[in-house]
Amino acid sequence: MAGRGGAFALVALCVLELALLHGAGAAAGERLVPAMFVFGDSTVDVGNNNQLPGCKPECRADYPQYGVDHPSHAPTGRFSNGYNLADQIAKLLGFNESPPAFLSFPAGGIIPRMKDGINFASGGSGLQNQTGDHCGGVYSMADQLEEFKLVVMMLGNGSYDLISRSLFFISVGSNDLFEYADAKNPPPNRDDAAFLKCLDDSYRTYLQELYALGARKFSIVSPSLVGCCPSQRAAALQHDNDLDELHCFRPANNLSKRLYTLLASTLQDLGGDLDGMHYSLCDSAGMAEGVFTPGGAKGMSATPFRHAVTCRDIYFRPFGLGLCNTTATLCPNRTDFVFWDSFHPTEYASGLAASALFADSGNFVRPINVGQLAAL
Ligand SMILES: *[C@@H]1O[C@H](CO)[C@@H](O)[C@H](O)[C@H]1NC(C)=O
Ligand SMILES: *[C@@H]1O[C@H](CO)[C@@H](O)[C@H](O)[C@H]1NC(C)=O
Ligand SMILES: *[C@@H]1O[C@H](CO)[C@@H](O)[C@H](O)[C@H]1NC(C)=O
Ligand SMILES: *[C@@H]1O[C@H](CO)[C@@H](O)[C@H](O)[C@H]1NC(C)=O
Ligand SMILES: *[C@@H]1O[C@H](CO)[C@@H](O)[C@H](O)[C@H]1NC(C)=O
């Protein structure tokens, strides 16, 4: 299943003084960092999967109604009705949108575009190489880093200054959790601690590799409460699985929370060990908990689990799994919804999450926010 590419939202309405955020971000014409390099899954893919020949339809976002609220009103490869989290952060940093998908560059086109950044993210992928295998061919984190390394080698020494001042934006891990937790058929008696340690170790290795290539400024988005995304709730309800106090699939949410704790500690270590490394870590699980607690998501639908394609809470034939249903009913006002499809946030929700990443003062984004990170 899945365009699964991952976590949906981490909306932070409940914790944000939205008024304070008005006017936050770069002034017109100003860029807070020279370039942005994006890695991860469908939360931040801007079209790489469209270019991957083996990638199955259920792991692409190249059909209606995706993109309906994008300026082009057409599918762009983003798993969203419009812009995704990478775009929204890019906008706050003074770009028009995310840097382009790596695979969208024509041969020989990489070097001249490198100065703005590149997006390597691939929907369905994860920290582990095998995550997303069901998609038939996505770029794992290891693949994404491999491509980045080739680009850096092509550029040679001239790239160091650019890379060290640029933002490295990473949103990955949800698909590893989805595949492991499996709300349809949770296998018994597994060693969750060993699994989570393996994910955390992979993350550490990727960050060290990026650091070795010159990266210094990292914005890391931990996986959200994956047990609360509509697909997982539907599957858990259908199979009579364990639900938590948020009415979400408990084992999956448990993994999200624990992975955040491990990542926080790993980043603290790395920040101490690696000279000049700076990071901003978003506790997406903590943020999501606020949103999904009844009354938590002020200003949005009182039933935050509904998604904007069906206007329904639990939908057992979810939109966005390769079901190219051009007649699916769209809710007229997508800004009322956290979820766009069975896995992914609406453009509006990812915009709120980006505002939190950029300006939150230590509630869920630590030790500094992306605005502060960019300014270093
Ligand atoms: C993951 O894939 C990369 C190549 O993309 C390879 O170098 C690495 O050894 C693989 N890791 C594991 C644990 O298999
Ligand atoms: C890159 O820079 C380092 C140190 O400044 C230098 O030793 C090395 O020869 C340079 N490599 C190339 C390919 O220019
Ligand atoms: C996760 O589940 C384990 C085992 O049931 C439990 O001991 C732990 O407290 C849970 N952790 C969180 C963060 O929910
Ligand atoms: C497509 O959407 C329409 C309208 O919502 C619905 O009646 C129909 O069953 C859907 N088709 C599939 C294959 O899901
Ligand atoms: C959609 O909802 C938002 C937020 O609730 C509201 O500000 C906006 O006016 C609504 N738009 C329409 C067309 O109803």
Tab-separated table of C-alpha atoms and ligand atoms in Angstrom:
chain	number	residue	atom	x	y	z
A	1	MET	CA	0.000	0.000	0.000
A	2	ALA	CA	0.868	3.527	0.109
A	3	GLY	CA	2.089	6.614	-1.375
A	4	ARG	CA	2.946	6.037	2.104
A	5	GLY	CA	5.688	8.283	1.914
A	6	GLY	CA	5.167	9.184	5.338
A	7	ALA	CA	4.191	11.246	8.047
A	8	PHE	CA	1.565	13.575	7.686
A	9	ALA	CA	1.310	16.432	9.821
A	10	LEU	CA	2.796	17.963	12.729
A	11	VAL	CA	0.591	20.889	13.008
A	12	ALA	CA	1.245	23.066	15.930
A	13	LEU	CA	-1.646	25.391	16.075
A	14	CYS	CA	-2.176	24.673	19.683
A	15	VAL	CA	1.233	25.873	20.701
A	16	LEU	CA	1.807	28.718	18.399
A	17	GLU	CA	1.147	32.306	18.843
A	18	LEU	CA	0.247	32.588	15.223
A	19	ALA	CA	0.041	36.321	15.450
A	20	LEU	CA	3.704	36.430	16.373
A	21	LEU	CA	4.539	34.494	13.270
A	22	HIS	CA	2.959	36.998	10.956
A	23	GLY	CA	5.723	38.543	9.025
A	24	ALA	CA	8.179	35.871	10.177
A	25	GLY	CA	10.538	34.681	7.513
A	26	ALA	CA	12.758	36.331	4.985
A	27	ALA	CA	12.043	39.847	3.776
A	28	ALA	CA	11.160	40.201	0.100
A	29	GLY	CA	14.142	39.465	-2.102
A	30	GLU	CA	16.246	38.267	0.817
A	31	ARG	CA	17.519	34.723	1.343
A	32	LEU	CA	18.401	33.579	4.814
A	33	VAL	CA	20.631	30.788	3.503
A	34	PRO	CA	22.301	30.536	0.082
A	35	ALA	CA	20.815	27.140	-0.742
A	36	MET	CA	18.754	24.301	0.652
A	37	PHE	CA	19.350	20.578	0.297
A	38	VAL	CA	16.409	18.318	1.016
A	39	PHE	CA	16.443	14.619	1.903
A	40	GLY	CA	13.712	12.234	2.967
A	41	ASP	CA	10.329	10.849	1.998
A	42	SER	CA	6.995	11.959	0.559
A	43	THR	CA	6.585	14.683	3.153
A	44	VAL	CA	9.212	16.579	1.145
A	45	ASP	CA	9.441	14.898	-2.303
A	46	VAL	CA	8.793	17.418	-5.088
A	47	GLY	CA	8.800	15.025	-8.011
A	48	ASN	CA	11.728	12.618	-7.815
A	49	ASN	CA	9.440	9.601	-7.785
A	50	ASN	CA	7.849	10.715	-11.058
A	51	GLN	CA	11.239	10.256	-12.700
A	52	LEU	CA	12.045	6.866	-11.178
A	53	PRO	CA	11.204	4.329	-13.867
A	54	GLY	CA	10.379	1.417	-11.555
A	55	CYS	CA	8.292	3.416	-9.127
A	56	LYS	CA	4.731	2.086	-8.992
A	57	PRO	CA	1.671	4.340	-9.309
A	58	GLU	CA	0.805	3.998	-5.628
A	59	CYS	CA	4.076	5.668	-4.720
A	60	ARG	CA	3.689	8.584	-7.094
A	61	ALA	CA	1.636	11.719	-6.852
A	62	ASP	CA	1.264	12.349	-10.555
A	63	TYR	CA	-2.486	12.147	-10.930
A	64	PRO	CA	-5.513	14.300	-10.134
A	65	GLN	CA	-6.420	15.707	-7.632
A	66	TYR	CA	-2.877	16.151	-6.365
A	67	GLY	CA	-1.733	19.701	-6.963
A	68	VAL	CA	-5.251	21.085	-7.174
A	69	ASP	CA	-4.255	24.044	-4.979
A	70	HIS	CA	-0.746	24.434	-6.393
A	71	PRO	CA	-0.256	27.540	-8.558
A	72	SER	CA	-0.212	25.210	-11.581
A	73	HIS	CA	-3.435	23.464	-10.464
A	74	ALA	CA	-1.818	20.290	-11.747
A	75	PRO	CA	-0.054	17.292	-10.213
A	76	THR	CA	3.595	18.110	-9.535
A	77	GLY	CA	4.778	14.949	-7.823
A	78	ARG	CA	4.109	16.472	-4.421
A	79	PHE	CA	1.987	14.345	-2.084
A	80	SER	CA	-0.219	17.305	-1.306
A	81	ASN	CA	-3.017	19.443	-2.659
A	82	GLY	CA	-0.402	22.173	-3.117
A	83	TYR	CA	2.938	22.902	-1.539
A	84	ASN	CA	4.553	20.508	0.922
A	85	LEU	CA	6.726	20.972	3.989
A	86	ALA	CA	9.937	21.481	1.986
A	87	ASP	CA	8.283	24.229	-0.050
A	88	GLN	CA	6.884	25.917	3.008
A	89	ILE	CA	10.240	26.011	4.784
A	90	ALA	CA	11.889	27.181	1.562
A	91	LYS	CA	9.418	30.057	1.370
A	92	LEU	CA	10.156	31.130	4.923
A	93	LEU	CA	13.850	31.136	4.001
A	94	GLY	CA	13.225	33.428	1.043
A	95	PHE	CA	12.934	30.958	-1.853
A	96	ASN	CA	9.884	30.685	-4.085
A	97	GLU	CA	9.463	27.004	-3.282
A	98	SER	CA	11.582	23.895	-2.641
A	99	PRO	CA	14.653	23.499	-4.802
A	100	PRO	CA	13.848	21.258	-7.779
A	101	ALA	CA	13.842	17.483	-7.712
A	102	PHE	CA	17.298	16.095	-8.398
A	103	LEU	CA	15.944	13.791	-11.083
A	104	SER	CA	14.224	16.636	-12.915
A	105	PHE	CA	17.544	18.200	-13.931
A	106	PRO	CA	18.634	17.631	-17.508
A	107	ALA	CA	22.041	16.025	-17.958
A	108	GLY	CA	24.633	18.673	-17.280
A	109	GLY	CA	22.075	20.853	-15.557
A	110	ILE	CA	23.092	20.101	-12.020
A	111	ILE	CA	26.136	22.289	-11.563
A	112	PRO	CA	24.570	25.609	-12.558
A	113	ARG	CA	21.546	24.916	-10.334
A	114	MET	CA	23.522	23.734	-7.351
A	115	LYS	CA	23.731	27.272	-6.016
A	116	ASP	CA	20.021	27.209	-5.091
A	117	GLY	CA	20.026	23.695	-3.750
A	118	ILE	CA	18.601	20.336	-4.717
A	119	ASN	CA	15.803	18.146	-3.433
A	120	PHE	CA	16.729	14.450	-3.272
A	121	ALA	CA	13.654	13.211	-1.382
A	122	SER	CA	11.741	10.181	-2.575
A	123	GLY	CA	8.236	9.199	-1.411
A	124	GLY	CA	8.002	5.798	0.257
A	125	SER	CA	11.666	5.733	1.193
A	126	GLY	CA	13.135	5.422	4.638
A	127	LEU	CA	16.211	5.186	6.755
A	128	GLN	CA	16.583	1.512	5.944
A	129	ASN	CA	17.496	0.437	2.449
A	130	GLN	CA	14.623	-2.004	2.116
A	131	THR	CA	11.959	0.474	3.208
A	132	GLY	CA	9.827	1.314	0.180
A	133	ASP	CA	10.749	-1.849	-1.708
A	134	HIS	CA	7.027	-2.354	-2.250
A	135	CYS	CA	7.141	0.789	-4.406
A	136	GLY	CA	9.297	-0.976	-6.944
A	137	GLY	CA	12.125	1.519	-6.910
A	138	VAL	CA	12.559	4.555	-4.742
A	139	TYR	CA	15.655	6.364	-3.516
A	140	SER	CA	16.500	5.274	-0.001
A	141	MET	CA	18.353	7.705	2.252
A	142	ALA	CA	21.541	5.840	1.359
A	143	ASP	CA	20.823	6.418	-2.350
A	144	GLN	CA	20.002	10.074	-1.760
A	145	LEU	CA	23.282	10.612	0.053
A	146	GLU	CA	25.154	8.774	-2.659
A	147	GLU	CA	23.752	11.176	-5.262
A	148	PHE	CA	24.604	14.166	-3.122
A	149	LYS	CA	28.151	12.913	-2.723
A	150	LEU	CA	28.518	12.638	-6.509
A	151	VAL	CA	27.315	16.215	-6.919
A	152	VAL	CA	29.785	17.465	-4.318
A	153	MET	CA	32.592	15.571	-6.033
A	154	MET	CA	31.687	17.118	-9.383
A	155	LEU	CA	31.859	20.544	-7.840
A	156	GLY	CA	35.118	19.956	-6.058
A	157	ASN	CA	36.496	22.341	-3.521
A	158	GLY	CA	34.480	25.284	-4.738
A	159	SER	CA	31.348	23.928	-3.095
A	160	TYR	CA	32.569	23.954	0.488
A	161	ASP	CA	31.542	27.471	1.373
A	162	LEU	CA	28.104	27.067	-0.200
A	163	ILE	CA	27.454	23.752	1.503
A	164	SER	CA	28.565	24.856	4.929
A	165	ARG	CA	26.211	27.850	4.876
A	166	SER	CA	23.225	26.027	3.382
A	167	LEU	CA	20.327	24.378	5.172
A	168	PHE	CA	20.116	20.582	5.180
A	169	PHE	CA	16.456	19.751	5.616
A	170	ILE	CA	15.631	16.130	6.435
A	171	SER	CA	12.238	14.504	6.973
A	172	VAL	CA	12.446	10.725	7.069
A	173	GLY	CA	11.647	7.686	9.199
A	174	SER	CA	7.859	7.445	9.021
A	175	ASN	CA	7.912	4.782	6.337
A	176	ASP	CA	10.265	2.618	8.354
A	177	LEU	CA	7.750	2.858	11.200
A	178	PHE	CA	4.723	2.216	8.970
A	179	GLU	CA	6.222	-0.899	7.491
A	180	TYR	CA	7.348	-2.227	10.827
A	181	ALA	CA	4.228	-1.423	12.861
A	182	ASP	CA	1.817	-2.677	10.193
A	183	ALA	CA	-1.629	-1.887	11.548
A	184	LYS	CA	-3.140	-4.591	9.336
A	185	ASN	CA	-1.135	-7.385	10.783
A	186	PRO	CA	1.120	-6.451	13.670
A	187	PRO	CA	3.491	-9.343	14.249
A	188	PRO	CA	3.894	-10.326	17.900
A	189	ASN	CA	7.053	-10.565	19.968
A	190	ARG	CA	9.393	-8.242	18.224
A	191	ASP	CA	12.310	-6.391	19.655
A	192	ASP	CA	11.143	-2.814	19.202
A	193	ALA	CA	14.144	-1.427	21.038
A	194	ALA	CA	16.544	-3.131	18.640
A	195	PHE	CA	14.579	-1.911	15.638
A	196	LEU	CA	14.528	1.673	16.883
A	197	LYS	CA	18.211	1.562	17.694
A	198	CYS	CA	18.897	0.413	14.164
A	199	LEU	CA	16.952	3.401	12.760
A	200	ASP	CA	18.720	5.779	15.086
A	201	ASP	CA	22.127	4.338	14.158
A	202	SER	CA	21.329	4.784	10.462
A	203	TYR	CA	20.311	8.372	11.077
A	204	ARG	CA	23.556	9.009	12.914
A	205	THR	CA	25.579	7.576	10.032
A	206	TYR	CA	23.771	9.714	7.439
A	207	LEU	CA	24.320	12.859	9.466
A	208	GLN	CA	27.990	12.052	9.883
A	209	GLU	CA	28.309	11.494	6.140
A	210	LEU	CA	26.673	14.822	5.373
A	211	TYR	CA	28.912	16.529	7.895
A	212	ALA	CA	31.961	14.956	6.250
A	213	LEU	CA	30.790	16.431	2.942
A	214	GLY	CA	30.683	19.876	4.513
A	215	ALA	CA	27.108	20.198	5.822
A	216	ARG	CA	26.861	22.189	9.059
A	217	LYS	CA	23.256	23.341	9.436
A	218	PHE	CA	20.704	20.582	9.899
A	219	SER	CA	16.960	20.876	10.301
A	220	ILE	CA	15.635	17.458	11.293
A	221	VAL	CA	11.935	16.616	11.348
A	222	SER	CA	11.280	13.515	13.430
A	223	PRO	CA	8.436	11.232	12.327
A	224	SER	CA	5.013	12.368	13.427
A	225	LEU	CA	2.503	10.123	15.199
A	226	VAL	CA	2.251	7.651	12.374
A	227	GLY	CA	-0.484	5.707	14.188
A	228	CYS	CA	-2.799	8.714	13.763
A	229	CYS	CA	-2.718	8.992	10.000
A	230	PRO	CA	-6.042	7.990	8.439
A	231	SER	CA	-4.714	4.834	6.805
A	232	GLN	CA	-3.362	3.494	10.076
A	233	ARG	CA	-6.470	4.395	12.037
A	234	ALA	CA	-8.666	2.751	9.443
A	235	ALA	CA	-6.561	-0.398	9.388
A	236	ALA	CA	-6.346	-0.574	13.166
A	237	LEU	CA	-10.112	-0.145	13.538
A	238	GLN	CA	-10.854	-2.653	10.830
A	239	HIS	CA	-8.590	-5.262	12.383
A	240	ASP	CA	-9.610	-4.482	15.925
A	241	ASN	CA	-6.107	-3.504	16.946
A	242	ASP	CA	-4.916	-1.620	19.957
A	243	LEU	CA	-5.985	2.052	19.978
A	244	ASP	CA	-4.524	4.680	22.255
A	245	GLU	CA	-6.214	7.588	24.033
A	246	LEU	CA	-6.094	9.588	20.793
A	247	HIS	CA	-7.970	6.743	19.049
A	248	CYS	CA	-4.896	6.029	16.988
A	249	PHE	CA	-2.917	2.837	16.461
A	250	ARG	CA	-1.011	2.607	19.715
A	251	PRO	CA	2.064	0.540	18.756
A	252	ALA	CA	2.888	2.885	15.877
A	253	ASN	CA	2.544	6.017	17.997
A	254	ASN	CA	4.692	4.426	20.664
A	255	LEU	CA	7.463	3.925	18.107
A	256	SER	CA	7.238	7.543	16.907
A	257	LYS	CA	7.637	8.876	20.437
A	258	ARG	CA	10.530	6.616	21.270
A	259	LEU	CA	12.342	7.342	18.044
A	260	TYR	CA	12.181	11.060	18.811
A	261	THR	CA	13.812	10.470	22.190
A	262	LEU	CA	16.630	8.490	20.573
A	263	LEU	CA	17.162	11.099	17.869
A	264	ALA	CA	17.270	13.913	20.398
A	265	SER	CA	20.029	12.156	22.260
A	266	THR	CA	21.955	11.265	19.086
A	267	LEU	CA	21.830	14.839	17.861
A	268	GLN	CA	23.008	16.107	21.197
A	269	ASP	CA	25.986	13.742	20.945
A	270	LEU	CA	26.788	14.737	17.396
A	271	GLY	CA	26.451	18.423	18.186
A	272	GLY	CA	29.028	17.958	20.918
A	273	ASP	CA	31.401	15.836	18.828
A	274	LEU	CA	31.344	17.524	15.448
A	275	ASP	CA	32.981	20.885	15.374
A	276	GLY	CA	30.717	23.579	13.931
A	277	MET	CA	27.663	21.347	13.566
A	278	HIS	CA	24.359	23.050	14.364
A	279	TYR	CA	20.897	21.560	14.346
A	280	SER	CA	17.246	22.166	14.945
A	281	LEU	CA	15.187	19.095	15.822
A	282	CYS	CA	11.407	19.095	15.558
A	283	ASP	CA	9.480	16.788	17.881
A	284	SER	CA	6.698	16.100	15.411
A	285	ALA	CA	5.152	13.417	17.609
A	286	GLY	CA	4.795	15.877	20.478
A	287	MET	CA	3.310	18.477	18.164
A	288	ALA	CA	0.869	16.025	16.662
A	289	GLU	CA	-0.257	14.923	20.093
A	290	GLY	CA	-1.374	18.467	20.754
A	291	VAL	CA	-3.250	18.612	17.492
A	292	PHE	CA	-5.001	15.286	17.897
A	293	THR	CA	-6.007	15.808	21.479
A	294	PRO	CA	-9.661	16.876	21.395
A	295	GLY	CA	-9.848	20.649	21.242
A	296	GLY	CA	-6.119	20.811	20.554
A	297	ALA	CA	-6.137	22.009	17.000
A	298	LYS	CA	-7.638	25.404	17.490
A	299	GLY	CA	-8.926	26.919	14.324
A	300	MET	CA	-9.151	23.690	12.430
A	301	SER	CA	-11.750	21.033	12.087
A	302	ALA	CA	-12.971	19.623	15.367
A	303	THR	CA	-12.415	16.211	13.815
A	304	PRO	CA	-8.815	16.472	12.735
A	305	PHE	CA	-8.657	12.990	11.290
A	306	ARG	CA	-10.973	13.654	8.402
A	307	HIS	CA	-9.194	14.096	5.158
A	308	ALA	CA	-9.960	16.630	2.529
A	309	VAL	CA	-10.683	14.294	-0.323
A	310	THR	CA	-13.620	12.458	1.128
A	311	CYS	CA	-14.722	14.798	3.892
A	312	ARG	CA	-15.041	11.682	5.998
A	313	ASP	CA	-13.393	10.584	9.150
A	314	ILE	CA	-12.628	6.947	8.547
A	315	TYR	CA	-12.529	5.939	4.953
A	316	PHE	CA	-11.748	2.365	4.155
A	317	ARG	CA	-10.879	2.893	0.551
A	318	PRO	CA	-8.420	5.653	0.976
A	319	PHE	CA	-7.638	8.085	-1.727
A	320	GLY	CA	-4.028	8.384	-2.628
A	321	LEU	CA	-3.044	4.771	-3.028
A	322	GLY	CA	-2.753	4.738	-6.748
A	323	LEU	CA	-6.505	4.914	-7.100
A	324	CYS	CA	-6.625	7.387	-9.883
A	325	ASN	CA	-10.108	8.545	-9.100
A	326	THR	CA	-10.689	11.784	-10.900
A	327	THR	CA	-14.279	11.852	-9.697
A	328	ALA	CA	-13.394	11.708	-6.003
A	329	THR	CA	-15.194	14.417	-4.114
A	330	LEU	CA	-12.950	17.201	-2.906
A	331	CYS	CA	-13.953	19.161	0.115
A	332	PRO	CA	-14.349	22.760	-0.972
A	333	ASN	CA	-12.205	24.217	1.771
A	334	ARG	CA	-8.987	22.284	2.167
A	335	THR	CA	-7.787	24.688	4.828
A	336	ASP	CA	-10.173	23.075	7.282
A	337	PHE	CA	-8.293	19.778	7.199
A	338	VAL	CA	-5.097	18.402	8.621
A	339	PHE	CA	-4.954	15.534	6.133
A	340	TRP	CA	-5.067	15.714	2.397
A	341	ASP	CA	-5.062	11.977	1.740
A	342	SER	CA	-4.655	8.856	3.829
A	343	PHE	CA	-1.076	9.701	4.741
A	344	HIS	CA	-0.198	13.281	3.992
A	345	PRO	CA	-1.010	16.700	5.340
A	346	THR	CA	-2.776	19.396	3.415
A	347	GLU	CA	-0.814	22.347	2.132
A	348	TYR	CA	-2.374	24.377	4.916
A	349	ALA	CA	-1.286	21.957	7.647
A	350	SER	CA	2.253	21.706	6.329
A	351	GLY	CA	2.378	25.500	6.243
A	352	LEU	CA	1.517	25.631	9.916
A	353	ALA	CA	4.100	22.986	10.675
A	354	ALA	CA	6.710	24.985	8.765
A	355	SER	CA	5.839	28.102	10.756
A	356	ALA	CA	6.444	26.128	13.929
A	357	LEU	CA	9.749	24.745	12.647
A	358	PHE	CA	10.821	28.217	11.732
A	359	ALA	CA	9.791	30.171	14.795
A	360	ASP	CA	8.750	27.928	17.690
A	361	SER	CA	10.534	28.865	20.868
A	362	GLY	CA	11.482	25.562	22.406
A	363	ASN	CA	8.091	23.890	22.801
A	364	PHE	CA	8.622	21.334	20.096
A	365	VAL	CA	11.612	22.625	18.156
A	366	ARG	CA	14.926	22.377	19.966
A	367	PRO	CA	17.506	23.532	20.835
A	368	ILE	CA	16.978	26.322	18.301
A	369	ASN	CA	14.445	26.867	15.531
A	370	VAL	CA	15.130	27.013	11.818
A	371	GLY	CA	15.056	30.804	11.792
A	372	GLN	CA	17.850	30.854	14.365
A	373	LEU	CA	19.733	28.074	12.600
A	374	ALA	CA	19.665	29.971	9.316
A	375	ALA	CA	20.944	33.120	11.018
A	376	LEU	CA	24.071	31.436	12.442
B	1	LIG	C1	22.400	0.451	1.783
B	1	LIG	O1	22.644	0.794	0.428
B	1	LIG	C2	23.886	1.430	0.194
B	1	LIG	C3	23.994	1.777	-1.286
B	1	LIG	O2	22.955	2.567	-1.694
B	1	LIG	C4	25.030	0.522	0.611
B	1	LIG	O3	26.248	1.205	0.441
B	1	LIG	C5	24.851	0.115	2.060
B	1	LIG	O4	25.832	-0.827	2.407
B	1	LIG	C6	23.477	-0.495	2.292
B	1	LIG	N1	23.291	-0.728	3.710
B	1	LIG	C7	22.903	-1.886	4.196
B	1	LIG	C8	22.762	-1.970	5.678
B	1	LIG	O5	22.665	-2.827	3.492
B	2	LIG	C1	40.909	21.093	-2.026
B	2	LIG	O1	41.352	21.911	-0.971
B	2	LIG	C2	42.336	21.306	-0.140
B	2	LIG	C3	42.620	22.232	1.026
B	2	LIG	O2	42.320	23.552	0.718
B	2	LIG	C4	43.565	20.998	-0.982
B	2	LIG	O3	44.533	20.357	-0.194
B	2	LIG	C5	43.175	20.085	-2.140
B	2	LIG	O4	44.282	19.872	-2.994
B	2	LIG	C6	42.048	20.698	-2.944
B	2	LIG	N1	41.579	19.729	-3.932
B	2	LIG	C7	41.307	20.078	-5.181
B	2	LIG	C8	40.804	18.975	-6.054
B	2	LIG	O5	41.444	21.222	-5.596
B	3	LIG	C1	5.899	2.177	24.586
B	3	LIG	O1	5.523	0.863	24.890
B	3	LIG	C2	6.325	0.258	25.903
B	3	LIG	C3	5.934	-1.212	25.972
B	3	LIG	O2	4.559	-1.354	26.037
B	3	LIG	C4	6.110	1.004	27.191
B	3	LIG	O3	6.894	0.432	28.224
B	3	LIG	C5	6.524	2.458	26.996
B	3	LIG	O4	6.233	3.204	28.155
B	3	LIG	C6	5.815	3.073	25.793
B	3	LIG	N1	6.453	4.343	25.531
B	3	LIG	C7	5.797	5.423	25.150
B	3	LIG	C8	6.603	6.657	24.919
B	3	LIG	O5	4.575	5.428	24.933
B	4	LIG	C1	-14.402	7.355	-7.145
B	4	LIG	O1	-15.083	8.393	-6.491
B	4	LIG	C2	-16.475	8.322	-6.616
B	4	LIG	C3	-17.069	9.570	-6.010
B	4	LIG	O2	-16.549	9.832	-4.737
B	4	LIG	C4	-16.965	7.052	-5.935
B	4	LIG	O3	-18.364	6.940	-6.093
B	4	LIG	C5	-16.287	5.854	-6.596
B	4	LIG	O4	-16.643	4.680	-5.921
B	4	LIG	C6	-14.797	6.013	-6.574
B	4	LIG	N1	-14.157	4.949	-7.320
B	4	LIG	C7	-13.225	4.167	-6.794
B	4	LIG	C8	-12.614	3.158	-7.707
B	4	LIG	O5	-12.841	4.288	-5.637
B	5	LIG	C1	-11.766	28.349	4.411
B	5	LIG	O1	-11.464	28.225	5.798
B	5	LIG	C2	-10.604	29.235	6.268
B	5	LIG	C3	-10.209	28.866	7.673
B	5	LIG	O2	-11.282	28.316	8.380
B	5	LIG	C4	-11.290	30.582	6.157
B	5	LIG	O3	-10.412	31.597	6.613
B	5	LIG	C5	-11.643	30.827	4.703
B	5	LIG	O4	-12.398	32.023	4.598
B	5	LIG	C6	-12.468	29.673	4.154
B	5	LIG	N1	-12.636	29.867	2.744
B	5	LIG	C7	-13.768	29.599	2.140
B	5	LIG	C8	-13.798	29.846	0.665
B	5	LIG	O5	-14.744	29.195	2.754
